[in-house]
Amino acid sequence: MSASLALTHLVPLAKEVDENKVTPGVLGFIVFAVMALAVWGLMKSMNRQLGRVDFTEETDPKAAPSEPEPAGSDGPAGSGGKTSAAKG
């Protein structure tokens, strides 16, 4: 009994909707659903690709190992402890 009463109250509300109003309809839903599936597929693919990435950096075997120089030694840029005056 209450279901038929609810339907009789909802039918007049459905008639109040403007029939000239533009709504997305079924085509809008289909386009939205396809876009949602595409985004879901792209996210799944991105997660798979990021899972394959190795974030640890490997050292280059061809590169010469650089050893830190002691603080008091004369390096290639050093001039035996002598400093030159700035010109200017």
PDB file of C-alpha atoms in Angstrom:
ATOM      1  CA  MET A   1       0.000   0.000   0.000  1.00  0.00           C
ATOM      2  CA  SER A   2       2.778   2.461   0.856  1.00  0.00           C
ATOM      3  CA  ALA A   3       4.570   1.731  -2.432  1.00  0.00           C
ATOM      4  CA  SER A   4       1.537   2.739  -4.469  1.00  0.00           C
ATOM      5  CA  LEU A   5       1.143   5.822  -2.295  1.00  0.00           C
ATOM      6  CA  ALA A   6       4.788   6.784  -2.894  1.00  0.00           C
ATOM      7  CA  LEU A   7       4.359   6.329  -6.639  1.00  0.00           C
ATOM      8  CA  THR A   8       1.307   8.549  -6.717  1.00  0.00           C
ATOM      9  CA  HIS A   9       3.320  11.296  -4.995  1.00  0.00           C
ATOM     10  CA  LEU A  10       6.351  10.908  -7.304  1.00  0.00           C
ATOM     11  CA  VAL A  11       4.449  10.920 -10.598  1.00  0.00           C
ATOM     12  CA  PRO A  12       3.495  14.618 -10.354  1.00  0.00           C
ATOM     13  CA  LEU A  13       7.132  15.456  -9.497  1.00  0.00           C
ATOM     14  CA  ALA A  14       8.329  13.680 -12.633  1.00  0.00           C
ATOM     15  CA  LYS A  15       5.946  15.763 -14.753  1.00  0.00           C
ATOM     16  CA  GLU A  16       7.438  18.982 -13.375  1.00  0.00           C
ATOM     17  CA  VAL A  17      10.764  18.298 -15.151  1.00  0.00           C
ATOM     18  CA  ASP A  18      11.170  20.570 -18.164  1.00  0.00           C
ATOM     19  CA  GLU A  19      11.032  18.400 -21.282  1.00  0.00           C
ATOM     20  CA  ASN A  20      12.995  20.988 -23.300  1.00  0.00           C
ATOM     21  CA  LYS A  21      15.955  20.853 -20.927  1.00  0.00           C
ATOM     22  CA  VAL A  22      19.104  19.298 -22.394  1.00  0.00           C
ATOM     23  CA  THR A  23      20.534  16.357 -20.423  1.00  0.00           C
ATOM     24  CA  PRO A  24      23.556  14.180 -21.165  1.00  0.00           C
ATOM     25  CA  GLY A  25      21.467  11.034 -21.489  1.00  0.00           C
ATOM     26  CA  VAL A  26      22.779   7.608 -22.393  1.00  0.00           C
ATOM     27  CA  LEU A  27      25.458   8.884 -24.782  1.00  0.00           C
ATOM     28  CA  GLY A  28      26.964  11.086 -22.055  1.00  0.00           C
ATOM     29  CA  PHE A  29      27.051   8.134 -19.662  1.00  0.00           C
ATOM     30  CA  ILE A  30      28.726   5.906 -22.259  1.00  0.00           C
ATOM     31  CA  VAL A  31      31.393   8.535 -23.009  1.00  0.00           C
ATOM     32  CA  PHE A  32      32.033   9.065 -19.289  1.00  0.00           C
ATOM     33  CA  ALA A  33      32.258   5.301 -18.669  1.00  0.00           C
ATOM     34  CA  VAL A  34      34.736   4.835 -21.538  1.00  0.00           C
ATOM     35  CA  MET A  35      36.888   7.688 -20.233  1.00  0.00           C
ATOM     36  CA  ALA A  36      36.807   6.211 -16.711  1.00  0.00           C
ATOM     37  CA  LEU A  37      37.889   2.807 -18.048  1.00  0.00           C
ATOM     38  CA  ALA A  38      40.712   4.429 -20.039  1.00  0.00           C
ATOM     39  CA  VAL A  39      41.994   6.275 -16.959  1.00  0.00           C
ATOM     40  CA  TRP A  40      41.780   3.076 -14.906  1.00  0.00           C
ATOM     41  CA  GLY A  41      43.784   1.199 -17.563  1.00  0.00           C
ATOM     42  CA  LEU A  42      46.421   3.934 -17.736  1.00  0.00           C
ATOM     43  CA  MET A  43      46.803   3.979 -13.945  1.00  0.00           C
ATOM     44  CA  LYS A  44      47.188   0.198 -13.868  1.00  0.00           C
ATOM     45  CA  SER A  45      49.815   0.349 -16.617  1.00  0.00           C
ATOM     46  CA  MET A  46      51.679   3.166 -14.835  1.00  0.00           C
ATOM     47  CA  ASN A  47      51.764   1.178 -11.591  1.00  0.00           C
ATOM     48  CA  ARG A  48      53.154  -1.815 -13.469  1.00  0.00           C
ATOM     49  CA  GLN A  49      55.845   0.299 -15.141  1.00  0.00           C
ATOM     50  CA  LEU A  50      56.831   2.024 -11.887  1.00  0.00           C
ATOM     51  CA  GLY A  51      57.088  -1.373 -10.233  1.00  0.00           C
ATOM     52  CA  ARG A  52      59.769  -2.353 -12.752  1.00  0.00           C
ATOM     53  CA  VAL A  53      61.917   0.719 -12.114  1.00  0.00           C
ATOM     54  CA  ASP A  54      65.059   0.134 -10.050  1.00  0.00           C
ATOM     55  CA  PHE A  55      65.621   3.211  -7.901  1.00  0.00           C
ATOM     56  CA  THR A  56      69.125   2.261  -6.724  1.00  0.00           C
ATOM     57  CA  GLU A  57      71.923   3.952  -8.624  1.00  0.00           C
ATOM     58  CA  GLU A  58      74.623   1.645  -9.951  1.00  0.00           C
ATOM     59  CA  THR A  59      78.216   2.844 -10.168  1.00  0.00           C
ATOM     60  CA  ASP A  60      79.798   3.094 -13.592  1.00  0.00           C
ATOM     61  CA  PRO A  61      82.576   0.457 -13.907  1.00  0.00           C
ATOM     62  CA  LYS A  62      84.352   2.552 -16.594  1.00  0.00           C
ATOM     63  CA  ALA A  63      84.665   5.619 -14.370  1.00  0.00           C
ATOM     64  CA  ALA A  64      87.935   5.991 -12.461  1.00  0.00           C
ATOM     65  CA  PRO A  65      87.440   5.770  -8.720  1.00  0.00           C
ATOM     66  CA  SER A  66      87.966   9.190  -7.206  1.00  0.00           C
ATOM     67  CA  GLU A  67      89.876   9.221  -3.932  1.00  0.00           C
ATOM     68  CA  PRO A  68      89.606  12.212  -1.619  1.00  0.00           C
ATOM     69  CA  GLU A  69      92.879  14.125  -1.279  1.00  0.00           C
ATOM     70  CA  PRO A  70      94.310  14.943   2.161  1.00  0.00           C
ATOM     71  CA  ALA A  71      93.756  18.548   3.249  1.00  0.00           C
ATOM     72  CA  GLY A  72      97.451  19.548   3.367  1.00  0.00           C
ATOM     73  CA  SER A  73      98.660  18.053   0.055  1.00  0.00           C
ATOM     74  CA  ASP A  74      99.387  19.998  -3.113  1.00  0.00           C
ATOM     75  CA  GLY A  75      96.746  19.083  -5.620  1.00  0.00           C
ATOM     76  CA  PRO A  76      96.599  20.069  -9.275  1.00  0.00           C
ATOM     77  CA  ALA A  77      94.862  23.319  -8.333  1.00  0.00           C
ATOM     78  CA  GLY A  78      97.172  24.044  -5.411  1.00  0.00           C
ATOM     79  CA  SER A  79     100.273  26.265  -5.694  1.00  0.00           C
ATOM     80  CA  GLY A  80     102.318  25.024  -2.786  1.00  0.00           C
ATOM     81  CA  GLY A  81     100.400  26.988  -0.204  1.00  0.00           C
ATOM     82  CA  LYS A  82     101.028  30.311  -1.918  1.00  0.00           C
ATOM     83  CA  THR A  83      98.100  32.525  -2.645  1.00  0.00           C
ATOM     84  CA  SER A  84      97.961  35.101  -5.384  1.00  0.00           C
ATOM     85  CA  ALA A  85      96.578  38.579  -4.892  1.00  0.00           C
ATOM     86  CA  ALA A  86      93.380  39.417  -6.677  1.00  0.00           C
ATOM     87  CA  LYS A  87      93.728  41.920  -9.478  1.00  0.00           C
ATOM     88  CA  GLY A  88      91.136  44.505  -9.941  1.00  0.00           C
TER      89      GLY A  88
END
